[in-house]
Tab-separated table of C-alpha atoms in Angstrom:
chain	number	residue	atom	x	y	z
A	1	UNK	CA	37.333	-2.806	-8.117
A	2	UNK	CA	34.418	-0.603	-7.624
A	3	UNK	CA	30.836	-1.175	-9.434
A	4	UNK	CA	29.044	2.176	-8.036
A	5	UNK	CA	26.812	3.466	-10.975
A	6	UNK	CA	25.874	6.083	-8.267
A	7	UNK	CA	28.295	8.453	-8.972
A	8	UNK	CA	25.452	11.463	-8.897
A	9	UNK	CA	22.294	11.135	-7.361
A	10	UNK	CA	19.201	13.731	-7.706
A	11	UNK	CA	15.516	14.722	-6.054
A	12	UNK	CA	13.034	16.973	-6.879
A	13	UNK	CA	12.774	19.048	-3.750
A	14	UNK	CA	9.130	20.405	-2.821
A	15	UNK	CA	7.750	21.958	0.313
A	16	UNK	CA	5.722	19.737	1.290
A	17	UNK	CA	5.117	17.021	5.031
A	18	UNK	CA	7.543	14.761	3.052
A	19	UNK	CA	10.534	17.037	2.176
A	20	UNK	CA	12.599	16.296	5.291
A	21	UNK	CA	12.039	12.562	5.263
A	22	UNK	CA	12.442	12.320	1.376
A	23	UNK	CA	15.995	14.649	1.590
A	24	UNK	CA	17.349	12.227	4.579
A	25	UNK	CA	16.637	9.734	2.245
A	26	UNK	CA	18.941	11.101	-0.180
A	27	UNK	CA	21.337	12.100	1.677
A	28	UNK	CA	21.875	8.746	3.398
A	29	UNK	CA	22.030	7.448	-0.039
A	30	UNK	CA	24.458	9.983	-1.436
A	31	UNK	CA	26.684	9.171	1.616
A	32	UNK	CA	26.499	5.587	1.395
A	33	UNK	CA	27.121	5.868	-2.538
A	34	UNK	CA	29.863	8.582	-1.968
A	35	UNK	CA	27.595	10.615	-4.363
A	36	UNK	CA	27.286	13.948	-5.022
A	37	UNK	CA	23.643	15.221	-4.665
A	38	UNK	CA	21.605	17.821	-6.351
A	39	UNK	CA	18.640	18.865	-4.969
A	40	UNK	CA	16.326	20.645	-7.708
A	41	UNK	CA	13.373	22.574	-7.035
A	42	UNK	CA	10.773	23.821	-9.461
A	43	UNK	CA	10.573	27.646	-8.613
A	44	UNK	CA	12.118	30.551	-8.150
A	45	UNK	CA	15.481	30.917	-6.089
A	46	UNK	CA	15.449	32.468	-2.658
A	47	UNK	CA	17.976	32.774	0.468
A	48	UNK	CA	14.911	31.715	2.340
A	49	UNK	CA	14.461	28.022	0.654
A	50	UNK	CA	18.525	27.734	0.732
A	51	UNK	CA	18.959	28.169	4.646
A	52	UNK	CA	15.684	25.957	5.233
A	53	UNK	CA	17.571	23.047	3.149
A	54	UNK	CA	20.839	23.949	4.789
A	55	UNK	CA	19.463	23.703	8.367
A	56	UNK	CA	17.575	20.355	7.416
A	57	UNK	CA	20.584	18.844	5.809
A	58	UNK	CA	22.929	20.162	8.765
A	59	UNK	CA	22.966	16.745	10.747
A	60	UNK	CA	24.804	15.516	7.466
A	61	UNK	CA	27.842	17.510	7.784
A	62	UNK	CA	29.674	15.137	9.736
A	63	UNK	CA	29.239	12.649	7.235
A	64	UNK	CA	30.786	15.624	4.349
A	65	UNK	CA	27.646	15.507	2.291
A	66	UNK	CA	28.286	16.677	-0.767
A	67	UNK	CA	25.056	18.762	-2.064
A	68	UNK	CA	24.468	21.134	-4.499
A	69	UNK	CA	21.068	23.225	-5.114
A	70	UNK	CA	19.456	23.887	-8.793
A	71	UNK	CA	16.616	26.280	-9.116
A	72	UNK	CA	14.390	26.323	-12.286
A	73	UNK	CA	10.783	27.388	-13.212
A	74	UNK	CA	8.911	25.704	-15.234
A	75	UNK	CA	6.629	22.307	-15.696
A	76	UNK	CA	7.889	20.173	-13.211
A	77	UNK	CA	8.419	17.216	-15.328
A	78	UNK	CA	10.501	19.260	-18.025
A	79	UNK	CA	12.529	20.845	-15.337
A	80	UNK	CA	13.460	17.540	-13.645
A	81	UNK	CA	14.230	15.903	-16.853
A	82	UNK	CA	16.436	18.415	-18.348
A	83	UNK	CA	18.486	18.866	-14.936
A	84	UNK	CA	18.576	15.260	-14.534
A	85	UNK	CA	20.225	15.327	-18.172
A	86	UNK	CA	22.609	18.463	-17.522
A	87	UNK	CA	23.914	17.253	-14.269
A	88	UNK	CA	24.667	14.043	-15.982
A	89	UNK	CA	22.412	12.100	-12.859
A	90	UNK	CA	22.463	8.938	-12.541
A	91	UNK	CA	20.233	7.803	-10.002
A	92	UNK	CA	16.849	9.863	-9.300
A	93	UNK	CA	14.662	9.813	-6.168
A	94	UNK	CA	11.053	10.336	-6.787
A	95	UNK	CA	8.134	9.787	-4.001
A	96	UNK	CA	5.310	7.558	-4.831
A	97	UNK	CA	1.825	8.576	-3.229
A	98	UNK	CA	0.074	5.875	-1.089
A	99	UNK	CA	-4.191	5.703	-1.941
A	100	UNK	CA	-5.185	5.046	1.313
A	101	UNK	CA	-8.813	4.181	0.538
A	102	UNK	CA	-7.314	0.900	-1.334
A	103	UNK	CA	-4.836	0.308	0.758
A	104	UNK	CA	-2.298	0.418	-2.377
A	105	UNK	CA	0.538	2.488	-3.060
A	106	UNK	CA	1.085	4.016	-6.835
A	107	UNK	CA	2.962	6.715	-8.505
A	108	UNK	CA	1.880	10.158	-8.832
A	109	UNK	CA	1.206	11.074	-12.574
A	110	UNK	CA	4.298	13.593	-12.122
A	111	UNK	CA	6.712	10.614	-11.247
A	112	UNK	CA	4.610	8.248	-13.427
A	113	UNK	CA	5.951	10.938	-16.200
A	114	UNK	CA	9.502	11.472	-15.289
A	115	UNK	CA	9.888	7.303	-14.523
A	116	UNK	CA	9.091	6.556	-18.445
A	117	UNK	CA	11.300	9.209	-19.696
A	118	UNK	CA	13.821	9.362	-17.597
A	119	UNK	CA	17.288	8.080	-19.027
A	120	UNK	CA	18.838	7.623	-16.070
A	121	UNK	CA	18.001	4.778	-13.060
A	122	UNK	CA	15.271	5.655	-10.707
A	123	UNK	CA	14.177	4.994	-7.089
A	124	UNK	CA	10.674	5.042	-5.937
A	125	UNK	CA	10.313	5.493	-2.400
A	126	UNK	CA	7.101	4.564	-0.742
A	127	UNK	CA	7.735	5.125	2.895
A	128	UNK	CA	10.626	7.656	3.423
A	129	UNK	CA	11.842	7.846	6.618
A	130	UNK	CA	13.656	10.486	9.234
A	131	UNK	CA	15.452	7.813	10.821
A	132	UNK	CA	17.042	5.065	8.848
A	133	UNK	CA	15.028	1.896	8.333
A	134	UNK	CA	17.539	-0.486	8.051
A	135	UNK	CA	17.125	-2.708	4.736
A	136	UNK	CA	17.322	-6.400	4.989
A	137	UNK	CA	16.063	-8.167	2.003
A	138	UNK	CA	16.935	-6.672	-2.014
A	139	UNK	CA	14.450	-8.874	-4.714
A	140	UNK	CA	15.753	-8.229	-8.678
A	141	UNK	CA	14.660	-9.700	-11.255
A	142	UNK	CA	16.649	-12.450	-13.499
A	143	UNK	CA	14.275	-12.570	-16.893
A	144	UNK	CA	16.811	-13.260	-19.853
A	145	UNK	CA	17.552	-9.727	-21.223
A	146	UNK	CA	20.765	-8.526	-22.569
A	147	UNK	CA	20.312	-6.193	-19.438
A	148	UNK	CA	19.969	-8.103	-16.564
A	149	UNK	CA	23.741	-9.041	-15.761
A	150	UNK	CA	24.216	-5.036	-14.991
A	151	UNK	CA	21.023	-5.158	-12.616
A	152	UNK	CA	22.102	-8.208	-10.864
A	153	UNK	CA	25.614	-6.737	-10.279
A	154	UNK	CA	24.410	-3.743	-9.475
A	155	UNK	CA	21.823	-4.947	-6.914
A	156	UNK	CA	24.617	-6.738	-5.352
A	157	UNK	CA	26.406	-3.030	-5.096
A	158	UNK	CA	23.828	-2.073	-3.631
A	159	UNK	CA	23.058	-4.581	-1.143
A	160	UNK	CA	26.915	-4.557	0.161
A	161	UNK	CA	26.723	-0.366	0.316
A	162	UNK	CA	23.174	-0.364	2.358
A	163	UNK	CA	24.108	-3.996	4.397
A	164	UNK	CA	21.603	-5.619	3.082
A	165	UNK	CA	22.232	-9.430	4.101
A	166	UNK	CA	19.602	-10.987	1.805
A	167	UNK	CA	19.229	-11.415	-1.939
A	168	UNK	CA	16.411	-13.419	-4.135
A	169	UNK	CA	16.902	-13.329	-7.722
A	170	UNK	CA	13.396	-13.531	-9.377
A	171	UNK	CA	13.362	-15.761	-12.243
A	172	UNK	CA	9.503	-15.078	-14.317
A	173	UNK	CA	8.837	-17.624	-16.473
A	174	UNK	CA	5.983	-17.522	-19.388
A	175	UNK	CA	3.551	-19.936	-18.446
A	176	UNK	CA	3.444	-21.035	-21.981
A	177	UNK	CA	7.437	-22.370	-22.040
A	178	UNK	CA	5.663	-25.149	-19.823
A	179	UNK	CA	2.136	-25.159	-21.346
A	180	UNK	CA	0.842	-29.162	-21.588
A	181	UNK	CA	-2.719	-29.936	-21.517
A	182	UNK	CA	-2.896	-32.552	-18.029
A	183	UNK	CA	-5.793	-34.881	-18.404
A	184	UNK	CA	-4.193	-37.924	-16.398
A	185	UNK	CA	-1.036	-39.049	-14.203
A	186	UNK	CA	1.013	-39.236	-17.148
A	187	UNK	CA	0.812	-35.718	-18.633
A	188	UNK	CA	1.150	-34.261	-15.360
A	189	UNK	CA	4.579	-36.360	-14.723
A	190	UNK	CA	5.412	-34.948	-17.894
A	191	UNK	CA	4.307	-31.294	-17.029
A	192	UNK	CA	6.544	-31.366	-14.062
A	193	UNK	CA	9.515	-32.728	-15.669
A	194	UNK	CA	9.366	-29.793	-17.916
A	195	UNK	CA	8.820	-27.692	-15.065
A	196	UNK	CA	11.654	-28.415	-13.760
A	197	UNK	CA	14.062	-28.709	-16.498
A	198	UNK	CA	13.326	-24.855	-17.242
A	199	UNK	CA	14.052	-24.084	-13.180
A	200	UNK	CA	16.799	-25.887	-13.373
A	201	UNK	CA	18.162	-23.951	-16.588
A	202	UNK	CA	17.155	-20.979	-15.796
A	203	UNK	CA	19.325	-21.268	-12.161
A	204	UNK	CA	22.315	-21.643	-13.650
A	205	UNK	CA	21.869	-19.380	-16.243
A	206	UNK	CA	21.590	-17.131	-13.117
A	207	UNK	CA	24.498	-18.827	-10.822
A	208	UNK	CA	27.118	-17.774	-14.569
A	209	UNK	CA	25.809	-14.307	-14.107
A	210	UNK	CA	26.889	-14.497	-10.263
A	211	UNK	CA	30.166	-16.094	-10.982
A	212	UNK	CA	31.396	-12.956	-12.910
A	213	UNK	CA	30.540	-10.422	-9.657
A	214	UNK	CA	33.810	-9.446	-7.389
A	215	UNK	CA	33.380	-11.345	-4.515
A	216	UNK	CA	33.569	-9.025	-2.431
A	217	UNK	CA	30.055	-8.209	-3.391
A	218	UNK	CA	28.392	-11.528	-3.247
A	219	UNK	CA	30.488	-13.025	0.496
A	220	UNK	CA	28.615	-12.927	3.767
A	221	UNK	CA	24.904	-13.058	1.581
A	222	UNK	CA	22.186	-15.251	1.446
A	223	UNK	CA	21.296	-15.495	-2.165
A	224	UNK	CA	18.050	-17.242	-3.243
A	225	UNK	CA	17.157	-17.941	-6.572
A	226	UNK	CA	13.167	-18.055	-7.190
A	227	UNK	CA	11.487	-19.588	-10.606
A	228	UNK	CA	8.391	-18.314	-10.973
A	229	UNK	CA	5.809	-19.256	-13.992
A	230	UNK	CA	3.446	-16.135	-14.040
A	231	UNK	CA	2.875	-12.662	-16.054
A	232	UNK	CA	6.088	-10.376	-15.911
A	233	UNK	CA	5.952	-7.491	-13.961
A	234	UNK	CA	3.140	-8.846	-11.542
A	235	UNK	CA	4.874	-12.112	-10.295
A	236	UNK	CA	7.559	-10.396	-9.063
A	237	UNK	CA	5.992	-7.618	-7.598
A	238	UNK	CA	3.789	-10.117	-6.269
A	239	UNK	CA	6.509	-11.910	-4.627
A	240	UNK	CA	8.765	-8.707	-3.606
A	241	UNK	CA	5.469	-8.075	-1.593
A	242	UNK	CA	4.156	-11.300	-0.018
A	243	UNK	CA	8.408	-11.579	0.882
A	244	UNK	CA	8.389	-8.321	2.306
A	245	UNK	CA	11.479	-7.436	0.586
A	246	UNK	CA	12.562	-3.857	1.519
A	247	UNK	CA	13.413	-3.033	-1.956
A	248	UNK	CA	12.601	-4.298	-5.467
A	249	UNK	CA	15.372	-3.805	-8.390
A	250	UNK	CA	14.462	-4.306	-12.104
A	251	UNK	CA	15.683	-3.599	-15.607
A	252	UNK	CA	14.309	-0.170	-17.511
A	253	UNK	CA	11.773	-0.920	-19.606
A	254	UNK	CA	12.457	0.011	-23.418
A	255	UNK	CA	11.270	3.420	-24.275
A	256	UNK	CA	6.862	2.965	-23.859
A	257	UNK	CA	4.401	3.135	-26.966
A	258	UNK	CA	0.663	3.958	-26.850
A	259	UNK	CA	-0.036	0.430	-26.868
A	260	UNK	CA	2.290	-0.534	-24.049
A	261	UNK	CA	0.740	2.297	-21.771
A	262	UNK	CA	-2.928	0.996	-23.038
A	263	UNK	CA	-2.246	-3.109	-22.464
A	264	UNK	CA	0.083	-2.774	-19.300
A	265	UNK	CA	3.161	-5.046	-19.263
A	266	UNK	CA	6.582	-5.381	-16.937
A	267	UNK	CA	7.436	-2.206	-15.082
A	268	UNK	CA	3.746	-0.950	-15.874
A	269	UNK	CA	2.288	-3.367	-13.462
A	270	UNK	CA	5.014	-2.352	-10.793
A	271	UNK	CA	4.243	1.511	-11.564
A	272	UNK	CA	0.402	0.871	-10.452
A	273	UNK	CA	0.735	-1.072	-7.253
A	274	UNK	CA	4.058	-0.355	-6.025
A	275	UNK	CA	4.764	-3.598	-3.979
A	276	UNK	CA	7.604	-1.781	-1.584
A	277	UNK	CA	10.561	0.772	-2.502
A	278	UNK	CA	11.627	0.268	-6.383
A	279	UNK	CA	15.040	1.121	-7.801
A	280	UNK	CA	14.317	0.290	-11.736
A	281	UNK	CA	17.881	0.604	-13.378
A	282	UNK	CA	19.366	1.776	-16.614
């Protein structure tokens, strides 16, 4: 049985210090995902650009990379959104910019764009890399959402494709499912007993989820499950941080309002202080 939802995987190409770090990136991905890549560049078409990809991407042909170039002029977040759509891609690599002065990484307002309108899954890469940086430790999230059975098999996918030996489910818990005023002993007992009933809930909750992946996805892994009481979206970025997971995986958000972009929630708080590499999932 085979989970990939990988099946075509795409990256805005630009000339810039990055491009050979960010298209090994994708390549290694579209070889470990037996993908087919499609590298699309907002401009005009040239023999020139084609042989400088070609000669970049030449190390790959060993490995029977499967690439294909699109050229297109126009705004850069139309163009990547409507080849994204006509290519059918399902997975799209995007670079996030690190602000030095803060010591913070966020995205770019182009990939801020393309990451809330993009139908398909996206992967925000922070650090891309010439060679390989091996990845270790995968954090996903576990809220309760009609979505997050996909993005927990899927994570597991993708753990077992990049060798990743680790996995902590993230659990986030609203603070107010265990909200109790403690003025003495007592209430605090009770506070804790609460506490824990939810934990304890919410892990197997998880452990059903698990029990329906092949298990040739979930053998030879350490799997953690975390419970954490705290705001969405920041506790787990938090924790994919202080953790030093190598990459976080969460649900899409629904399609963004005004008021959503104006009072940050979820995903918004991961899109302005990107914690490590982020693969949010349709």
């Amino acid at each position: 049985m085979t989970l990939n939802p990988f099946k075509s995987i795409g990256i805005g190409v630009a000339y810039s210090p990055n491009l050979k770090a960010n298209l090994f990136e994708a390549a290694r991905l579209s070889v470990f995902f037996e993908s087919k890549l499609f590298l699309i560049h907002v401009g005009e078409e040239s023999e020139d650009k084609i042989n400088m990809l070609s000669v970049i991407l030449k190390s790959f042909e060993k490995d029977k990379l499967d690439y294909e170039v699109v050229f297109k002029q126009g705004n850069p977040v139309d163009v990547i959104l409507s080849i994204s759509e006509e290519k059918k891609i399902d997975l799209l690599i995007l670079g996030a910019v690190q602000r030095e002065r803060f010591l913070k990484y966020y995205v770019g307002s182009i990939a801020r764009k393309i990451t809330r309108q993009a139908n398909c899954s996206v992967l925000l890469l922070i650090k891309p890399s010439v060679e390989r940086v091996p990845c270790q430790h995968i954090v996903v999230n576990g809220l309760k959402d009609p979505r997050t059975e996909h993005t927990i098999t899927s994570a597991f996918y993708v753990a077992e494709q990049l060798n990743a030996k680790k996995l902590t489910i993230v659990e986030e818990i609203n603070r107010d499912q265990a909200e109790i005023n403690v003025d003495d002993d007592k209430s605090l007992r009770r506070a804790n007993i609460i506490k824990e009933r939810i934990k304890l809930r919410e892990n197997s909750r998880i452990k059903e989820i698990i029990s329906h992946i092949p298990e040739i996805y979930t053998k030879n892994k350490t799997i953690k499950l975390q419970p954490i009481f705290g705001k969405k979206g920041y506790s787990i970025g938090h924790y994919a941080q202080i953790s030093r997971a190598d990459l976080l995986i969460m649900n899409a958000p629904s399609k963004m309002t005004f008021w959503d972009r104006l009072f940050p929630h979820d995903i918004e708080h991961i899109l302005t202080e990107l914690p490590t590499d982020v693969l949010i999932l349709q």
